[in-house]
Short mmCIF file of C-alpha atoms and ligand atoms in Angstrom, two decimals:
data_model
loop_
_atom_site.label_atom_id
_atom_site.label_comp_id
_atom_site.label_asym_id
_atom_site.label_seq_id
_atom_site.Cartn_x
_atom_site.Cartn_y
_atom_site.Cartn_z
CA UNK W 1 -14.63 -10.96 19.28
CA UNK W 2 -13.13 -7.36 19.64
CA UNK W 3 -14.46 -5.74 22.76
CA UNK W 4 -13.37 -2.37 24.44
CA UNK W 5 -13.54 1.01 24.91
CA UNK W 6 -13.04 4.25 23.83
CA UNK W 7 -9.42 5.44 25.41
CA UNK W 8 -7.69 8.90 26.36
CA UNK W 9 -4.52 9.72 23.67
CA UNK W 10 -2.79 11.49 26.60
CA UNK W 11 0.73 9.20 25.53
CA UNK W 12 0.10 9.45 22.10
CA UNK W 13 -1.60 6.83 19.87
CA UNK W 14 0.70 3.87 20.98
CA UNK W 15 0.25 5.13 24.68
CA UNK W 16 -3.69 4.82 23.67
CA UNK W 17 -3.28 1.18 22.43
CA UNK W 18 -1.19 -0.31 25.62
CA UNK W 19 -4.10 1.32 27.99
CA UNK W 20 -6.64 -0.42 25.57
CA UNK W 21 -4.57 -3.88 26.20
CA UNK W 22 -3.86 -3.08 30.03
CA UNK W 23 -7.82 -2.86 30.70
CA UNK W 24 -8.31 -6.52 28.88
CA UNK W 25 -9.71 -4.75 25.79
CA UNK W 26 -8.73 -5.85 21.89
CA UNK W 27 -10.55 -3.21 20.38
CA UNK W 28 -10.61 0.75 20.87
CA UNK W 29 -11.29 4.31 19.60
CA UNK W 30 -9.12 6.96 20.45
CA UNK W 31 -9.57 10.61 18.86
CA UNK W 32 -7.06 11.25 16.18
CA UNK W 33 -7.09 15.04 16.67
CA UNK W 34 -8.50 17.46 18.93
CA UNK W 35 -12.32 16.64 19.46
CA UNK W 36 -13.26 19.87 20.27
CA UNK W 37 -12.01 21.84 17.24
CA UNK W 38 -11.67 22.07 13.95
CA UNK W 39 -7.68 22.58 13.64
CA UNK W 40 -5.74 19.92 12.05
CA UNK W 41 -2.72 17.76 13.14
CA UNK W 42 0.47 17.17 12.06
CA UNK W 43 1.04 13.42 12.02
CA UNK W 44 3.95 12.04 14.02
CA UNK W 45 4.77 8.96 11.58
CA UNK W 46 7.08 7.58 14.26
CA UNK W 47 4.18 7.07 17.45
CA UNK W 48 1.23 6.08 14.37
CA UNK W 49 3.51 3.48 13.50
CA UNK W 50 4.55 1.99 17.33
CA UNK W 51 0.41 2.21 17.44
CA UNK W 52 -0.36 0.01 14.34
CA UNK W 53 2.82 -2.44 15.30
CA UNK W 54 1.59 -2.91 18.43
CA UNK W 55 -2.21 -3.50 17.54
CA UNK W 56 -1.19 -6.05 15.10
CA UNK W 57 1.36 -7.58 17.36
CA UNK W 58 -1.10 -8.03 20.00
CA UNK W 59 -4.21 -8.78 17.13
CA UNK W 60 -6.33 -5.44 18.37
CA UNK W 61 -8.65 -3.38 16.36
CA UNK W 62 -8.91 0.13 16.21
CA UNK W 63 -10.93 2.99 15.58
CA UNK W 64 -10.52 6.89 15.31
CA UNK W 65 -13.11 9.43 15.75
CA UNK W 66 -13.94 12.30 14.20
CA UNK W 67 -13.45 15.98 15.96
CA UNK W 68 -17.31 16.82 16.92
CA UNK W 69 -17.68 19.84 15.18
CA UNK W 70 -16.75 17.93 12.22
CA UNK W 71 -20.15 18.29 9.86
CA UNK W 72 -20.46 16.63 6.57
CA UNK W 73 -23.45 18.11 5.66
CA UNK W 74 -21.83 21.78 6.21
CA UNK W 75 -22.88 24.48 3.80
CA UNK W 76 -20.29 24.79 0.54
CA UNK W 77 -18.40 27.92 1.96
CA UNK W 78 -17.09 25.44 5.17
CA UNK W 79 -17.07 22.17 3.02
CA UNK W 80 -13.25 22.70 1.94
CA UNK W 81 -12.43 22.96 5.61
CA UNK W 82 -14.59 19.90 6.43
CA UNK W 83 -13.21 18.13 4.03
CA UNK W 84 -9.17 18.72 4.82
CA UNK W 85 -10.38 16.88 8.78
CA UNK W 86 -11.66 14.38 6.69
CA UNK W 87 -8.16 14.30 4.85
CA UNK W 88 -6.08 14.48 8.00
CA UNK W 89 -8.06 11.86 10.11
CA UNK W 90 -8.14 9.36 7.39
CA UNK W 91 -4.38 9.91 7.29
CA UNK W 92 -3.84 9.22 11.20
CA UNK W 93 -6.48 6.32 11.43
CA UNK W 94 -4.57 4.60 8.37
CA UNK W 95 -1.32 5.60 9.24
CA UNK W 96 -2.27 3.70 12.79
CA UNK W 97 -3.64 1.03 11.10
CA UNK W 98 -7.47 1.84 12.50
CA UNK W 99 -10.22 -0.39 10.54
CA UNK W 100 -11.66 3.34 10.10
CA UNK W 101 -12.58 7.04 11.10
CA UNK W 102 -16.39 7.13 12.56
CA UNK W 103 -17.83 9.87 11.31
CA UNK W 104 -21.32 11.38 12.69
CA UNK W 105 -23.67 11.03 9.59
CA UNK W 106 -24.29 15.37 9.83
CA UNK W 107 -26.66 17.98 10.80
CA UNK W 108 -28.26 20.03 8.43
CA UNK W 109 -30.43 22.77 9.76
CA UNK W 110 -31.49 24.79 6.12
CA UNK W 111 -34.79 24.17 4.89
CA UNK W 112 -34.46 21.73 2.23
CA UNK W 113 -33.30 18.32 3.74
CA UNK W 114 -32.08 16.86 0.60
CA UNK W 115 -29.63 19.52 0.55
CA UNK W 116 -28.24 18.42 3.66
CA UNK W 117 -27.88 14.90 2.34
CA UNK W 118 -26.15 16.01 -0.99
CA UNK W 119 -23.43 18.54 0.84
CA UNK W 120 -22.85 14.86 3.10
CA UNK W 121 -22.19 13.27 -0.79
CA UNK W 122 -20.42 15.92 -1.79
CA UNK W 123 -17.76 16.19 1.67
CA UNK W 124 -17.41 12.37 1.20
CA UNK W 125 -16.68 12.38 -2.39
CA UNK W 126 -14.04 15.17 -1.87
CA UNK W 127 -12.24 13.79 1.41
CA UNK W 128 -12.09 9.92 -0.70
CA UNK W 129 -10.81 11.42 -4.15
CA UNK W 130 -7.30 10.85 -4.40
CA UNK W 131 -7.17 8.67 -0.99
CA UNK W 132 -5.60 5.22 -1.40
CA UNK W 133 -5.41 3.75 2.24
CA UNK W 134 -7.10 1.09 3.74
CA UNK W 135 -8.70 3.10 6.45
CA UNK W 136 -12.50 4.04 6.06
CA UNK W 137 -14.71 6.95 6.41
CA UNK W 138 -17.53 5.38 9.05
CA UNK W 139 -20.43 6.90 9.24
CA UNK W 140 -22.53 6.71 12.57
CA UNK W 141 -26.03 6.91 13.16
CA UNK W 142 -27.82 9.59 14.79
CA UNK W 143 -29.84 10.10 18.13
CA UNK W 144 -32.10 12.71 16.19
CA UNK W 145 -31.02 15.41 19.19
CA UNK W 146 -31.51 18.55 17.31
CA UNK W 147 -30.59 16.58 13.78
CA UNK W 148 -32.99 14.51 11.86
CA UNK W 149 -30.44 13.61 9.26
CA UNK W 150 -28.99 10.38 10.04
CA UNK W 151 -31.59 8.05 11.68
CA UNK W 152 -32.54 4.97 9.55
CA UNK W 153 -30.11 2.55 7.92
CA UNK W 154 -32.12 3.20 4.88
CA UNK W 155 -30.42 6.72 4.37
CA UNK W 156 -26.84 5.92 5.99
CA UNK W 157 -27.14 2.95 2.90
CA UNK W 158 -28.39 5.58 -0.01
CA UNK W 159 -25.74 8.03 0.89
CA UNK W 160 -22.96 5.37 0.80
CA UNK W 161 -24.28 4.02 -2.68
CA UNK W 162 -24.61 7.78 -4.25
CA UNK W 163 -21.17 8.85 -3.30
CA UNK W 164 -18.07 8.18 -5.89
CA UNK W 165 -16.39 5.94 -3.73
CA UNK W 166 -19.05 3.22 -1.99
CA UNK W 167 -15.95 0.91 -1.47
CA UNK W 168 -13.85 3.44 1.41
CA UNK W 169 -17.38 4.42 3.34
CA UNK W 170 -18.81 1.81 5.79
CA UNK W 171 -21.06 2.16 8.96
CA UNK W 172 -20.31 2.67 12.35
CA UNK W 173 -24.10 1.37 14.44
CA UNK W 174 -24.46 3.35 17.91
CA UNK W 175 -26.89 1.20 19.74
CA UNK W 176 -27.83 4.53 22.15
CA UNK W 177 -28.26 6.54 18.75
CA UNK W 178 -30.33 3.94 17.10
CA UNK W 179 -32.57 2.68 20.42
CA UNK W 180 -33.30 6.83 20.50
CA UNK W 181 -34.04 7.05 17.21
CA UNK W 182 -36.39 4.54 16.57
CA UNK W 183 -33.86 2.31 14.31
CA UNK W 184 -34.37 -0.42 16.82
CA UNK W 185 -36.53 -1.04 19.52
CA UNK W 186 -34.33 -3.07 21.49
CA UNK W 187 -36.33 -5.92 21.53
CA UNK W 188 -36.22 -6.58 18.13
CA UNK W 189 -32.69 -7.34 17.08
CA UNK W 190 -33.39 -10.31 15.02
CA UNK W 191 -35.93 -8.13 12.77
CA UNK W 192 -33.39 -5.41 12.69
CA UNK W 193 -30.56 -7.87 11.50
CA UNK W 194 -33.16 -9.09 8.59
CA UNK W 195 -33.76 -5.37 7.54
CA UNK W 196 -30.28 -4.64 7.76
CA UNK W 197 -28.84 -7.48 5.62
CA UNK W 198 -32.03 -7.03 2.89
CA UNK W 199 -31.09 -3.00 2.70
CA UNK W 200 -27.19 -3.90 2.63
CA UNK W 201 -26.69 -1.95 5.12
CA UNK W 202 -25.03 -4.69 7.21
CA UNK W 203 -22.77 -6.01 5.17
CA UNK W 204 -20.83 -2.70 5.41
CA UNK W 205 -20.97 -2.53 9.49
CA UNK W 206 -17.47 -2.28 10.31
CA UNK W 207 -17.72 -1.14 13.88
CA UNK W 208 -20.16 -0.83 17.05
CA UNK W 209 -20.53 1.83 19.60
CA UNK W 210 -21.81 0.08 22.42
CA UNK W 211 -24.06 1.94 24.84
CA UNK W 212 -26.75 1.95 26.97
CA UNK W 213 -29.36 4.50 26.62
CA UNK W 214 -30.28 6.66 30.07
CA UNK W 215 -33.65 7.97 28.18
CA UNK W 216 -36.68 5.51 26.32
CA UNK W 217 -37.27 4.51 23.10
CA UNK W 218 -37.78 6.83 20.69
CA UNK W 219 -36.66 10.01 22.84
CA UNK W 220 -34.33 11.32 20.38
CA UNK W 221 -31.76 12.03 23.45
CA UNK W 222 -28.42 11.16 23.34
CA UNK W 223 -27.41 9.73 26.51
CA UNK W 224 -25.18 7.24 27.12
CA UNK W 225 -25.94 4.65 30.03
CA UNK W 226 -23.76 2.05 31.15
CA UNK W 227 -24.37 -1.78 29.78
CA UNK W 228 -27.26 -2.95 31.80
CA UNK W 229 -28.52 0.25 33.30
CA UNK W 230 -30.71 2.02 31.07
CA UNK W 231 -33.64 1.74 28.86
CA UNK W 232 -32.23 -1.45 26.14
CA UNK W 233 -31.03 -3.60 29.06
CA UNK W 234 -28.51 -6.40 29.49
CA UNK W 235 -31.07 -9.15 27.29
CA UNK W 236 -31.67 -6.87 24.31
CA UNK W 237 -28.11 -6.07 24.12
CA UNK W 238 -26.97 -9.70 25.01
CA UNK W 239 -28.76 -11.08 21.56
CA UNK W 240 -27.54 -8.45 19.67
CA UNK W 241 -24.09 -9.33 20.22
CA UNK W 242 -24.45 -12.87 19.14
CA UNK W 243 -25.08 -11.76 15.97
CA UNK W 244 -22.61 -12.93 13.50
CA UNK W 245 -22.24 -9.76 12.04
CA UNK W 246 -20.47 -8.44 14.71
CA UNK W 247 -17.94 -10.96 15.10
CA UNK W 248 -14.91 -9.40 13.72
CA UNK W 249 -15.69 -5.74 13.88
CA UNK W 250 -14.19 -3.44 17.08
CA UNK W 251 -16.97 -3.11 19.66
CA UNK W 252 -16.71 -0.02 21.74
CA UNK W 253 -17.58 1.45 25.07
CA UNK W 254 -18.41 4.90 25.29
CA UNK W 255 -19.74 4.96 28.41
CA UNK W 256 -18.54 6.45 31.95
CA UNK W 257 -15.53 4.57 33.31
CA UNK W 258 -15.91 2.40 36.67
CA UNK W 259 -14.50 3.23 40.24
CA UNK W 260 -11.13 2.49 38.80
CA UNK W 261 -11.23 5.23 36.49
CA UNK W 262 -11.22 2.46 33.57
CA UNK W 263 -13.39 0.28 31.53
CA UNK W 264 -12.01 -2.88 32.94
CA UNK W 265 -15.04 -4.31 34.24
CA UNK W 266 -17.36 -3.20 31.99
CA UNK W 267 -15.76 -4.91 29.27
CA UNK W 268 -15.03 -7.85 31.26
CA UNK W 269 -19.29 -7.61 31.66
CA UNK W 270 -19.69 -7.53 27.69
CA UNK W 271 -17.61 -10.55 27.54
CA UNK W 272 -19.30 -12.33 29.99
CA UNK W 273 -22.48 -11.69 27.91
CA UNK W 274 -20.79 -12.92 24.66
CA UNK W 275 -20.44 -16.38 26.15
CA UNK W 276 -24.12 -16.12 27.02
CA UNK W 277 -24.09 -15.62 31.04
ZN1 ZN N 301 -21.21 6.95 19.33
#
């Protein structure tokens, strides 16, 4: 399986890769461009490359993720904006040879929902026209912390099938974001993993963010515990992970790092769990 964590870009995208690697991960997300704005970024072809040789060389997935302010369901008069980040991650996750760009699914605060979910259509369509890499737009679920958009797998699938290009969107499942939404009640994998397949909304999971949740069921807060030490527990997260859907996708930490200042133990926990201790 691919197991890891999300890691700093501080040395560039290959730098990102080797610290992925150093702290016994084969998976990891990384932030293509800045995560706090909305500026774009000039690719350097030369450390995107080193970053997918490397990956392959070594047989590790990747992910990117989207700036934060990034909203797909923006209003018209930002969409062209939104949609050149869309543009210009897709171009560094591909160009690094990332399985995709996670994406959050978009907050819409107007007073007509549907409108939010048709500007999300409308962003996709226009950020996929024109784009022939391999790289995918990955839409992740939401917590439901000050959005509503974005919290069953029965809209993340509608959206995907309504836009122009099904074939470059997939899914990127936050297990915080769906245990605080109500998308799964932690207990219930197996039920989940029916639904999901039935809605074809699994077939289409391409990564995992893998997180603990510091608040209950249901709370709508998004709060990422550690594995093991919040409200969905080792067990609940322990079955999920033997589930055969998630057997070749990159499964990601995004939780605080140890003592060391890395992920190294956590992941070596989720790996212990994958061969059932
Ligand atoms: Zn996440």
């Amino acid at each position: 399986m691919f197991i890891g964590a999300h890691v700093s870009t501080r040395g560039g995208y290959l730098g990102a890769a080797k610290t992925a690697l150093s702290i016994g991960a084969n998976a990891f997300q990384y932030f293509p461009m800045n995560p706090r704005s909305l500026s774009t970024k000039i690719v350097n072809q030369r450390d995107t490359n080193a970053c997918a040789q490397f990956c392959l060389e070594h047989d590790i997935l990747s992910i990117g993720h989207a700036p934060y302010p990034l909203n797909p369901a923006a209003e018209d008069v930002e969409r062209d904006l939104m949609v050149k980040l869309l543009k210009n991650g897709l171009e560094i996750t591909d160009a690094c040879g990332s399985v995709g760009l996670v994406v959050h699914f978009g907050k819409y605060v107007g007073k007509d929902p549907l409108q939010g979910y048709k500007n999300i259509i409308q962003c996709l369509n226009s950020a996929t026209q024109g784009y022939e890499g391999s790289s995918l737009i990955l839409l992740e679920n939401q917590a439901g912390e000050g959005a509503q958009l974005g919290l069953t797998m029965e809209e993340m699938v509608q959206v995907r099938k309504l836009c122009q290009a099904p074939e470059k969107i997939g899914f990127c499942l936050d297990t915080c974001h769906a245990f605080a939404s109500g998308l799964w009640q932690g207990h219930n994998w197996l039920e989940l993993e029916y639904k999901g397949k039935q809605l074809d909304y699994l077939p289409h999971l391409k990564a995992v963010h893998l997180n603990d949740s510091v608040h209950p069921y249901g709370s709508h807060r998004d709060r990422h515990a550690n594995i093991g030490t919040g409200y969905i527990g080792r067990e609940n997260l322990q079955q999920m992970l033997t589930s055969s859907f998630l057997k070749h996708i990159p499964i990601v930490l995004e939780t605080g790092s140890g003592s060391d200042g890395t992920h190294f133990h956590e992941i070596a926990l989720v790996k212990s769990l994958v061969m059932g201790n």
